[in-house]
mmCIF file of C-alpha atoms and ligand atoms in Angstrom:
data_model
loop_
_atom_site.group_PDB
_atom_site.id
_atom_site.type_symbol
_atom_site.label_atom_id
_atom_site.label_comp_id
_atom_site.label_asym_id
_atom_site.label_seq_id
_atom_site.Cartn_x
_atom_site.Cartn_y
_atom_site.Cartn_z
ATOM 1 C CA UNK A 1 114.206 81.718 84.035
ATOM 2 C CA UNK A 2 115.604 84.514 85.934
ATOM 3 C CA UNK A 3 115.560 85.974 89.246
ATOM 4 C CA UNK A 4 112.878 88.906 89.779
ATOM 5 C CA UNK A 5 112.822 90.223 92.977
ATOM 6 C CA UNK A 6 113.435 89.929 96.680
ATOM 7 C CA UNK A 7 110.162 90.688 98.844
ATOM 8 C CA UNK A 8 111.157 92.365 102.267
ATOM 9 C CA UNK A 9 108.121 93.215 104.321
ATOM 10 C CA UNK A 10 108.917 97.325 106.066
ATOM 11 C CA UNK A 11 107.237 98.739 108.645
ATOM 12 C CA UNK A 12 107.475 102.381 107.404
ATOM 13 C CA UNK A 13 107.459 102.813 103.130
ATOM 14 C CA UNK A 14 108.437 105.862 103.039
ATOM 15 C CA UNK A 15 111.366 105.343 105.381
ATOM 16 C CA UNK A 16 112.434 102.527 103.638
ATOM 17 C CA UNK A 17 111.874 104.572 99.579
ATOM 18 C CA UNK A 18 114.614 107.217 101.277
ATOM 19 C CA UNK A 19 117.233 104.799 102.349
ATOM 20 C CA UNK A 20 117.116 102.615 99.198
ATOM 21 C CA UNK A 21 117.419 105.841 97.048
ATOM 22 C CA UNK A 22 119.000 108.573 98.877
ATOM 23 C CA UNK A 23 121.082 106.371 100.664
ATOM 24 C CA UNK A 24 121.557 103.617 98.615
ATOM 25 C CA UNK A 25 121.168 105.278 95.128
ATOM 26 C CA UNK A 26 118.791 103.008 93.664
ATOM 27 C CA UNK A 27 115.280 104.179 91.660
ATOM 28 C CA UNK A 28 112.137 103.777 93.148
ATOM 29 C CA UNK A 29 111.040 102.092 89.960
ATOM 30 C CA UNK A 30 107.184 101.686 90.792
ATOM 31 C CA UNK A 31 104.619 102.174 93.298
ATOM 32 C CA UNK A 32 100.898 100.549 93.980
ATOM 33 C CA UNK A 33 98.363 100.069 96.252
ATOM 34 C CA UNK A 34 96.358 97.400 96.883
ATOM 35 C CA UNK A 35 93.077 98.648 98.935
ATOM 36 C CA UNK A 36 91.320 95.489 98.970
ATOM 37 C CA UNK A 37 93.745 93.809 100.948
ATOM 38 C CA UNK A 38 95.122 97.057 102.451
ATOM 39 C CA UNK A 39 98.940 96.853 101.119
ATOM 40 C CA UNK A 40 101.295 98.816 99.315
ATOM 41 C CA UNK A 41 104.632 97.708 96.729
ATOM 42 C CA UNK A 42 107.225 99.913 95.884
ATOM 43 C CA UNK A 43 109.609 98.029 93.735
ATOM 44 C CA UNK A 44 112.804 99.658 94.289
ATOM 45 C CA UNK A 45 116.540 98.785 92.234
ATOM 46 C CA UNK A 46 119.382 100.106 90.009
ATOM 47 C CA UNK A 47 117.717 99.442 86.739
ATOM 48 C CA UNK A 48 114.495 98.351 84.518
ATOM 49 C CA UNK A 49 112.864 95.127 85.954
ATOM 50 C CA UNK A 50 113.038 94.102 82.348
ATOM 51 C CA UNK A 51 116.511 93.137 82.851
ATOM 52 C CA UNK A 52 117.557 93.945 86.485
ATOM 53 C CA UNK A 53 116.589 91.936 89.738
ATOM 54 C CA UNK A 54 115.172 94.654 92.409
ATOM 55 C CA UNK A 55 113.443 94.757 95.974
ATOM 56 C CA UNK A 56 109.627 94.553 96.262
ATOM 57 C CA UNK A 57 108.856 96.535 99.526
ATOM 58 C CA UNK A 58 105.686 95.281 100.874
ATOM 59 C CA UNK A 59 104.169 97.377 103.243
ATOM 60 C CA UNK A 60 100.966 96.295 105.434
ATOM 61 C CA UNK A 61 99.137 99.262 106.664
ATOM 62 C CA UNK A 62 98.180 97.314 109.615
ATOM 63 C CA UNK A 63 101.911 96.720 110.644
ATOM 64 C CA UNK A 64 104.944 99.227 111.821
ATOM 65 C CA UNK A 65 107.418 96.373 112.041
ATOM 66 C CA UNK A 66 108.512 92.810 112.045
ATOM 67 C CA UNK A 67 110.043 89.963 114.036
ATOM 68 C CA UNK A 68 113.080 89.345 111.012
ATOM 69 C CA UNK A 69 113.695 85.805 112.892
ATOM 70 C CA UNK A 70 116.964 84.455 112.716
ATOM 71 C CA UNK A 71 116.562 82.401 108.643
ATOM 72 C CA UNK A 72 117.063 86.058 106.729
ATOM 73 C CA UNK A 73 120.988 85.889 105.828
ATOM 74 C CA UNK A 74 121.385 88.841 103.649
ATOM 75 C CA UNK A 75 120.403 91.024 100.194
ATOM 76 C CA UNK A 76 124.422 91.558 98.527
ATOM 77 C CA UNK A 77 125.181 94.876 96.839
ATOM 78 C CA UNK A 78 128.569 95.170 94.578
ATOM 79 C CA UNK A 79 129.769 98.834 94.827
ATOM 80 C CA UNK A 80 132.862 101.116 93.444
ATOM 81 C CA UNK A 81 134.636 102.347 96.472
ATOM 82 C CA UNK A 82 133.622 100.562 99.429
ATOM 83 C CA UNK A 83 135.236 102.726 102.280
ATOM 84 C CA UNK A 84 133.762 106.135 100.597
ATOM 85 C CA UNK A 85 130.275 105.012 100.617
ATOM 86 C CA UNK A 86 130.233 103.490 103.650
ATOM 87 C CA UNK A 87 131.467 107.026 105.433
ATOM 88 C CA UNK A 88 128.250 108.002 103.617
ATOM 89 C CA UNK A 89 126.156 105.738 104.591
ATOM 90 C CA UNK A 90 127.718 106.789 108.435
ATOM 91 C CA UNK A 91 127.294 110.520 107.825
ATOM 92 C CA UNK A 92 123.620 109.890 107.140
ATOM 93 C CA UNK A 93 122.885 107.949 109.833
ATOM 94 C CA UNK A 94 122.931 104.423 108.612
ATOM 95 C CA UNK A 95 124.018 101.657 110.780
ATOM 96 C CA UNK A 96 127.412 100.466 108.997
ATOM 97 C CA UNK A 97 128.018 97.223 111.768
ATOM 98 C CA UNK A 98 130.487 95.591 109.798
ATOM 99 C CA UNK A 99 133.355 98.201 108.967
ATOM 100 C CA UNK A 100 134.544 97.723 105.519
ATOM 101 C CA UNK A 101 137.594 94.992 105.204
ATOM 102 C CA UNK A 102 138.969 92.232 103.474
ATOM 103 C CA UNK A 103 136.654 89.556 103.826
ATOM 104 C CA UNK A 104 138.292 86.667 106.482
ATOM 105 C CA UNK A 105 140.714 84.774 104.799
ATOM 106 C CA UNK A 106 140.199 86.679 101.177
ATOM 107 C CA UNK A 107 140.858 89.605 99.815
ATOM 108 C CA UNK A 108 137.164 91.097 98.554
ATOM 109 C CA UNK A 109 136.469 93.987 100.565
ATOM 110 C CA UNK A 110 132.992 93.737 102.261
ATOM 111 C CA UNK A 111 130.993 95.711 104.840
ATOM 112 C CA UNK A 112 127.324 94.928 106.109
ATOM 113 C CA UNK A 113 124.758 98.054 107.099
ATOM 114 C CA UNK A 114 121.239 97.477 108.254
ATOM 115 C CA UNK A 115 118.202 98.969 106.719
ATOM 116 C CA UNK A 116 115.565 100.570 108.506
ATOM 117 C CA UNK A 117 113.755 97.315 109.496
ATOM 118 C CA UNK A 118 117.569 95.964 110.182
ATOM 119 C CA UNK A 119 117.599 93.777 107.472
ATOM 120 C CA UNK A 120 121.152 93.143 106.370
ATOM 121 C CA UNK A 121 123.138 94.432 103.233
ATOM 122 C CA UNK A 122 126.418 92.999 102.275
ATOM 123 C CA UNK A 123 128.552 95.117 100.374
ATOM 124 C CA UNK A 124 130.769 93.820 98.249
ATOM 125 C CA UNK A 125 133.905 96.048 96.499
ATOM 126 C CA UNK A 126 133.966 94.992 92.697
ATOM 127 C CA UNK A 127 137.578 94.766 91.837
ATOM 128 C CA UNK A 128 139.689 93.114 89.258
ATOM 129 C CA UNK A 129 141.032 90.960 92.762
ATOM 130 C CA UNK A 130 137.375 89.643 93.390
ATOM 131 C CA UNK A 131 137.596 86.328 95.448
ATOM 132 C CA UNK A 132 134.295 86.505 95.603
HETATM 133 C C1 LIG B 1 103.550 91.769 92.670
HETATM 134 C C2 LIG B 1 104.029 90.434 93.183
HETATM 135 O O1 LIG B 1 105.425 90.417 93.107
HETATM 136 C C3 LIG B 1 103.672 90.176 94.601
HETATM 137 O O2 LIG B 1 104.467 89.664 95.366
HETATM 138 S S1 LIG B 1 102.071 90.557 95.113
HETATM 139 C C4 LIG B 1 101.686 89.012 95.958
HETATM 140 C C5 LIG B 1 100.769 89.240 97.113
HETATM 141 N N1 LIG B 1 101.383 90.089 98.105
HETATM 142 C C6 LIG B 1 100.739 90.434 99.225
HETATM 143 O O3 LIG B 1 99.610 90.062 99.465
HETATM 144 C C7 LIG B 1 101.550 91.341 100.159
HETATM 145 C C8 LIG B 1 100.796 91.642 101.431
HETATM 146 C C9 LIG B 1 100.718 90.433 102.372
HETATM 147 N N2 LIG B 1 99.906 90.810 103.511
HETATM 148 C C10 LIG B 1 102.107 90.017 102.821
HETATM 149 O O4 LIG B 1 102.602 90.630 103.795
HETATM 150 O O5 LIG B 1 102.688 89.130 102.173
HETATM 151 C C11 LIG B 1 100.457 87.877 97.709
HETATM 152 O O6 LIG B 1 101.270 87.329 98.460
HETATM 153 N N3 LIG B 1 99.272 87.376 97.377
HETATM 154 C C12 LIG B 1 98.883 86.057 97.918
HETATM 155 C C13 LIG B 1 98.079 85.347 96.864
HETATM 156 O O7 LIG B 1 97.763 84.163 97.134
HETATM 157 O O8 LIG B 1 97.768 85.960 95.836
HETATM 158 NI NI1 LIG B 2 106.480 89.471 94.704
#
Protein backbone atom coordinates (compact mmCIF):
# COMPACT_ATOMS: atom_id res chain seq x y z
CA UNK A 1 0.00 0.00 0.00
CA UNK A 2 0.93 3.53 -0.26
CA UNK A 3 -0.33 6.84 0.50
CA UNK A 4 -2.24 8.66 -2.52
CA UNK A 5 -3.49 11.79 -1.73
CA UNK A 6 -4.75 14.31 0.77
CA UNK A 7 -8.40 15.67 -0.12
CA UNK A 8 -8.77 19.42 1.03
CA UNK A 9 -12.14 20.81 0.13
CA UNK A 10 -11.38 25.01 -1.42
CA UNK A 11 -13.71 27.44 -1.79
CA UNK A 12 -12.13 29.11 -4.89
CA UNK A 13 -10.06 26.41 -7.51
CA UNK A 14 -8.52 28.63 -9.22
CA UNK A 15 -7.21 30.52 -6.22
CA UNK A 16 -6.09 27.59 -4.70
CA UNK A 17 -4.24 26.03 -8.58
CA UNK A 18 -2.10 29.59 -8.22
CA UNK A 19 -0.88 29.23 -4.72
CA UNK A 20 0.01 25.50 -4.96
CA UNK A 21 1.97 26.27 -8.23
CA UNK A 22 3.07 29.74 -8.40
CA UNK A 23 3.55 29.91 -4.91
CA UNK A 24 4.31 26.69 -3.88
CA UNK A 25 5.96 25.31 -7.11
CA UNK A 26 4.10 22.24 -7.44
CA UNK A 27 2.28 20.92 -11.00
CA UNK A 28 -1.20 21.04 -11.39
CA UNK A 29 -1.03 17.43 -12.46
CA UNK A 30 -4.81 16.94 -13.55
CA UNK A 31 -8.07 18.50 -13.73
CA UNK A 32 -11.93 17.11 -13.98
CA UNK A 33 -15.27 17.85 -13.61
CA UNK A 34 -17.87 16.05 -12.36
CA UNK A 35 -21.36 17.67 -13.66
CA UNK A 36 -23.58 15.17 -12.27
CA UNK A 37 -22.78 15.90 -8.88
CA UNK A 38 -21.59 19.46 -9.68
CA UNK A 39 -17.74 19.17 -8.46
CA UNK A 40 -14.45 19.74 -9.70
CA UNK A 41 -10.63 17.85 -8.76
CA UNK A 42 -7.53 19.30 -9.53
CA UNK A 43 -4.90 17.00 -8.26
CA UNK A 44 -2.06 19.16 -7.59
CA UNK A 45 1.91 17.89 -6.34
CA UNK A 46 5.68 17.82 -7.13
CA UNK A 47 5.62 14.74 -9.22
CA UNK A 48 3.65 11.77 -11.18
CA UNK A 49 0.88 10.24 -8.93
CA UNK A 50 2.48 7.05 -10.09
CA UNK A 51 5.02 7.45 -7.51
CA UNK A 52 4.40 10.77 -5.61
CA UNK A 53 1.62 11.47 -2.90
CA UNK A 54 -0.24 14.91 -4.01
CA UNK A 55 -3.36 17.12 -2.97
CA UNK A 56 -6.81 16.40 -4.46
CA UNK A 57 -8.56 19.88 -4.44
CA UNK A 58 -12.18 19.31 -4.33
CA UNK A 59 -14.13 22.09 -5.22
CA UNK A 60 -18.13 22.23 -4.78
CA UNK A 61 -19.62 24.74 -7.04
CA UNK A 62 -22.24 25.28 -4.54
CA UNK A 63 -19.65 26.36 -1.81
CA UNK A 64 -17.05 29.52 -1.49
CA UNK A 65 -15.65 28.23 1.78
CA UNK A 66 -15.49 26.02 4.78
CA UNK A 67 -15.72 25.79 8.56
CA UNK A 68 -11.85 23.87 8.78
CA UNK A 69 -12.96 22.89 12.55
CA UNK A 70 -10.37 22.52 14.94
CA UNK A 71 -9.27 18.18 13.97
CA UNK A 72 -7.15 19.44 10.62
CA UNK A 73 -3.40 19.50 12.10
CA UNK A 74 -1.41 20.08 9.05
CA UNK A 75 -0.17 18.95 5.20
CA UNK A 76 4.17 18.97 5.81
CA UNK A 77 6.33 20.22 2.95
CA UNK A 78 10.36 19.53 3.11
CA UNK A 79 12.07 22.46 1.26
CA UNK A 80 15.87 23.69 0.38
CA UNK A 81 16.25 27.01 2.00
CA UNK A 82 13.61 27.65 4.36
CA UNK A 83 14.15 31.46 5.16
CA UNK A 84 14.41 32.31 1.18
CA UNK A 85 11.16 30.84 0.33
CA UNK A 86 9.38 31.91 3.02
CA UNK A 87 10.38 35.83 2.10
CA UNK A 88 8.68 34.57 -1.08
CA UNK A 89 5.94 33.27 0.04
CA UNK A 90 5.72 37.00 2.13
CA UNK A 91 6.45 39.04 -1.00
CA UNK A 92 3.48 37.38 -2.66
CA UNK A 93 1.17 37.78 -0.20
CA UNK A 94 1.01 34.53 1.62
CA UNK A 95 0.33 34.37 5.23
CA UNK A 96 3.82 33.01 6.69
CA UNK A 97 2.34 32.86 10.74
CA UNK A 98 5.02 30.87 11.97
CA UNK A 99 8.43 32.66 11.05
CA UNK A 100 10.95 30.16 10.08
CA UNK A 101 13.12 28.70 13.24
CA UNK A 102 14.50 25.89 14.87
CA UNK A 103 11.77 23.83 15.84
CA UNK A 104 11.31 24.05 20.06
CA UNK A 105 13.76 22.07 21.60
CA UNK A 106 15.41 20.73 18.07
CA UNK A 107 17.25 21.92 15.61
CA UNK A 108 14.99 21.30 12.15
CA UNK A 109 14.09 24.54 10.90
CA UNK A 110 10.27 24.84 10.35
CA UNK A 111 7.78 27.58 9.44
CA UNK A 112 3.87 27.18 8.94
CA UNK A 113 1.89 29.49 6.09
CA UNK A 114 -1.79 29.18 5.47
CA UNK A 115 -3.35 28.50 2.16
CA UNK A 116 -6.10 30.30 0.78
CA UNK A 117 -8.82 28.40 2.73
CA UNK A 118 -6.16 28.74 5.84
CA UNK A 119 -5.35 25.35 5.90
CA UNK A 120 -1.93 24.88 7.42
CA UNK A 121 1.51 23.97 5.76
CA UNK A 122 4.46 22.99 7.78
CA UNK A 123 7.64 23.55 6.28
CA UNK A 124 10.24 21.63 7.07
CA UNK A 125 14.23 22.57 6.05
CA UNK A 126 15.82 19.20 4.75
CA UNK A 127 19.27 19.19 6.15
CA UNK A 128 21.92 16.69 6.89
CA UNK A 129 20.98 17.94 10.92
CA UNK A 130 17.26 16.73 10.46
CA UNK A 131 15.77 15.95 13.99
CA UNK A 132 12.90 15.50 12.39
C1 LIG B 1 -10.96 10.73 -7.33
C2 LIG B 1 -11.08 10.27 -5.90
O1 LIG B 1 -9.85 10.50 -5.27
C3 LIG B 1 -12.11 11.02 -5.12
O2 LIG B 1 -11.89 11.37 -3.98
S1 LIG B 1 -13.63 11.31 -5.86
C4 LIG B 1 -14.69 10.76 -4.51
C5 LIG B 1 -15.97 11.54 -4.47
N1 LIG B 1 -15.72 12.94 -4.24
C6 LIG B 1 -16.72 13.83 -4.18
O3 LIG B 1 -17.88 13.51 -4.32
C7 LIG B 1 -16.26 15.27 -3.92
C8 LIG B 1 -17.43 16.21 -3.79
C9 LIG B 1 -18.20 16.03 -2.48
N2 LIG B 1 -19.34 16.91 -2.51
C10 LIG B 1 -17.31 16.34 -1.29
O4 LIG B 1 -17.20 17.54 -0.96
O5 LIG B 1 -16.70 15.40 -0.75
C11 LIG B 1 -16.81 10.96 -3.35
O6 LIG B 1 -16.58 11.28 -2.18
N3 LIG B 1 -17.78 10.14 -3.74
C12 LIG B 1 -18.66 9.54 -2.71
C13 LIG B 1 -19.01 8.15 -3.16
O7 LIG B 1 -19.66 7.46 -2.34
O8 LIG B 1 -18.67 7.78 -4.30
NI1 LIG C 1 -9.90 11.18 -3.25
Amino acid sequence: MRMLHTMLRVGDLDRSIKFYTELMGMKLLRQKDNEEYTYTLAFVGYGDEKDHTVLELTYNWDQSEYDLGEGFGHIAIGVDDIYALCEDLEDKGADVYRKPGPVKGGKTVIAFVRDPDGYAIELIERKESDDL
